[in-house]
mmCIF file of C-alpha atoms in Angstrom:
data_model
loop_
_atom_site.group_PDB
_atom_site.id
_atom_site.type_symbol
_atom_site.label_atom_id
_atom_site.label_comp_id
_atom_site.label_asym_id
_atom_site.label_seq_id
_atom_site.Cartn_x
_atom_site.Cartn_y
_atom_site.Cartn_z
ATOM 1 C CA MET A 74 0.000 0.000 0.000
ATOM 2 C CA ASP A 75 1.454 3.320 -0.941
ATOM 3 C CA ARG A 76 0.944 6.514 1.025
ATOM 4 C CA GLU A 77 -1.979 7.748 -1.096
ATOM 5 C CA GLU A 78 -3.800 4.409 -0.786
ATOM 6 C CA PHE A 79 -3.179 4.502 2.959
ATOM 7 C CA GLU A 80 -4.667 7.981 3.305
ATOM 8 C CA THR A 81 -7.708 6.923 1.271
ATOM 9 C CA TYR A 82 -8.101 3.801 3.439
ATOM 10 C CA LEU A 83 -7.727 5.868 6.608
ATOM 11 C CA ASN A 84 -10.391 8.363 5.492
ATOM 12 C CA ALA A 85 -12.776 5.607 4.389
ATOM 13 C CA ASN A 86 -12.453 3.460 7.515
ATOM 14 C CA SER A 87 -12.009 5.862 10.410
ATOM 15 C CA ARG A 88 -12.562 9.363 11.662
ATOM 16 C CA VAL A 89 -8.903 9.860 12.601
ATOM 17 C CA VAL A 90 -8.150 12.450 9.925
ATOM 18 C CA ALA A 91 -11.445 14.323 10.432
ATOM 19 C CA VAL A 92 -11.002 14.507 14.213
ATOM 20 C CA PHE A 93 -7.347 15.521 13.914
ATOM 21 C CA ARG A 94 -8.200 18.153 11.284
ATOM 22 C CA SER A 95 -10.852 19.639 13.579
ATOM 23 C CA GLN A 96 -8.422 19.795 16.514
ATOM 24 C CA ALA A 97 -5.645 21.228 14.346
ATOM 25 C CA LEU A 98 -7.998 23.895 13.007
ATOM 26 C CA ALA A 99 -9.009 24.941 16.532
ATOM 27 C CA TYR A 100 -5.321 25.054 17.496
ATOM 28 C CA GLN A 101 -4.343 27.155 14.466
ATOM 29 C CA HIS A 102 -7.243 29.578 15.068
ATOM 30 C CA SER A 103 -6.196 29.915 18.706
ATOM 31 C CA LYS A 104 -2.602 30.597 17.671
ATOM 32 C CA ASN A 105 -3.787 33.094 15.095
ATOM 33 C CA ARG A 106 -5.878 35.035 17.652
ATOM 34 C CA GLN A 107 -2.738 35.448 19.780
ATOM 35 C CA ARG A 108 -0.874 37.163 16.951
ATOM 36 C CA ALA A 109 -0.857 40.929 16.654
ATOM 37 C CA ALA A 110 -3.703 42.111 14.418
ATOM 38 C CA SER A 111 -1.287 43.126 11.676
ATOM 39 C CA LYS A 112 0.426 39.717 11.785
ATOM 40 C CA ARG A 113 -2.691 37.528 11.720
ATOM 41 C CA TRP A 114 -2.931 34.899 9.029
ATOM 42 C CA SER A 115 -5.663 34.740 6.421
ATOM 43 C CA GLU A 116 -8.095 31.816 6.457
ATOM 44 C CA THR A 117 -6.167 30.401 3.493
ATOM 45 C CA ALA A 118 -2.910 30.447 5.474
ATOM 46 C CA VAL A 119 -4.609 28.838 8.481
ATOM 47 C CA ALA A 120 -6.118 26.129 6.245
ATOM 48 C CA SER A 121 -2.708 25.538 4.669
ATOM 49 C CA ALA A 122 -1.109 25.111 8.105
ATOM 50 C CA VAL A 123 -3.839 22.617 9.055
ATOM 51 C CA ASP A 124 -3.329 20.692 5.795
ATOM 52 C CA LYS A 125 0.383 20.501 6.564
ATOM 53 C CA MET A 126 -0.298 19.159 10.070
ATOM 54 C CA VAL A 127 -2.691 16.525 8.670
ATOM 55 C CA SER A 128 -0.161 15.530 6.024
ATOM 56 C CA GLN A 129 2.539 15.131 8.682
ATOM 57 C CA LEU A 130 0.205 12.980 10.789
ATOM 58 C CA VAL A 131 -0.571 10.674 7.857
ATOM 59 C CA ASP A 132 3.127 10.509 6.912
ATOM 60 C CA ASN A 133 4.140 9.596 10.469
ATOM 61 C CA VAL A 134 1.499 6.897 10.856
ATOM 62 C CA TYR A 135 2.272 5.506 7.396
ATOM 63 C CA ASP A 136 6.021 5.363 8.094
ATOM 64 C CA LYS A 137 5.495 3.642 11.460
ATOM 65 C CA LEU A 138 3.181 1.050 9.934
ATOM 66 C CA LYS A 139 5.401 0.495 6.921
ATOM 67 C CA ALA A 140 8.282 -0.406 9.243
ATOM 68 C CA ASN A 141 6.146 -3.087 10.929
ATOM 69 C CA ILE A 142 4.216 -4.637 8.053
ATOM 70 C CA LYS A 143 5.572 -7.640 6.210
ATOM 71 C CA GLU A 144 4.135 -6.949 2.794
ATOM 72 C CA ASN A 145 3.121 -9.905 0.637
ATOM 73 C CA LYS A 146 4.430 -8.920 -2.791
ATOM 74 C CA PHE A 147 1.458 -10.578 -4.494
ATOM 75 C CA GLN A 148 -1.130 -8.907 -2.244
ATOM 76 C CA PRO A 149 0.492 -5.805 -0.729
ATOM 77 C CA TYR A 150 -2.790 -3.979 -0.075
ATOM 78 C CA GLU A 151 -4.296 -6.970 1.731
ATOM 79 C CA SER A 152 -1.138 -7.301 3.855
ATOM 80 C CA TRP A 153 -1.697 -3.783 5.126
ATOM 81 C CA VAL A 154 -5.422 -4.232 5.753
ATOM 82 C CA ASN A 155 -4.825 -7.508 7.619
ATOM 83 C CA PHE A 156 -2.168 -5.905 9.833
ATOM 84 C CA ILE A 157 -4.311 -2.844 10.533
ATOM 85 C CA GLU A 158 -7.368 -4.946 11.407
ATOM 86 C CA THR A 159 -5.524 -7.626 13.394
ATOM 87 C CA ASN A 160 -3.721 -5.053 15.541
ATOM 88 C CA GLU A 161 -6.736 -2.722 15.899
ATOM 89 C CA VAL A 162 -4.593 0.114 14.570
ATOM 90 C CA LEU A 163 -7.520 2.386 13.694
ATOM 91 C CA ASP A 164 -9.183 2.022 17.107
ATOM 92 C CA ASN A 165 -5.905 2.757 18.892
ATOM 93 C CA LEU A 166 -5.186 5.681 16.604
ATOM 94 C CA GLU A 167 -8.653 7.150 17.176
ATOM 95 C CA ASP A 168 -8.148 6.914 20.953
ATOM 96 C CA THR A 169 -4.749 8.580 20.694
ATOM 97 C CA ILE A 170 -5.980 11.396 18.457
ATOM 98 C CA ALA A 171 -8.973 12.040 20.726
ATOM 99 C CA GLU A 172 -6.568 12.675 23.622
ATOM 100 C CA ILE A 173 -4.082 14.832 21.726
ATOM 101 C CA GLU A 174 -3.423 18.327 23.021
ATOM 102 C CA PHE A 175 -1.383 20.839 21.083
ATOM 103 C CA GLU A 176 1.151 22.999 22.885
ATOM 104 C CA GLU A 177 0.696 26.741 22.527
#
């Protein structure tokens, strides 16, 4: 499974990205309110910062999983799905993301 397939799978099978995006958006808005009025970011800049945070999250999770999954070269996608389901990766990830707090 490549990174794009993983992100698609993650979005289709869990709320991890949606929950993280919501938390990241609240964090970026909070940070933005603390900036001087003349230094505040536009909504586009805030959205871009959130997209970057989400991308980093997906990259980190993908890299960690990739290091632990023994991919069957004939069925690489299924190897990933089996590992994710067997080890309850999505449930654990959802719990972790729900508890995440960003530092100001």
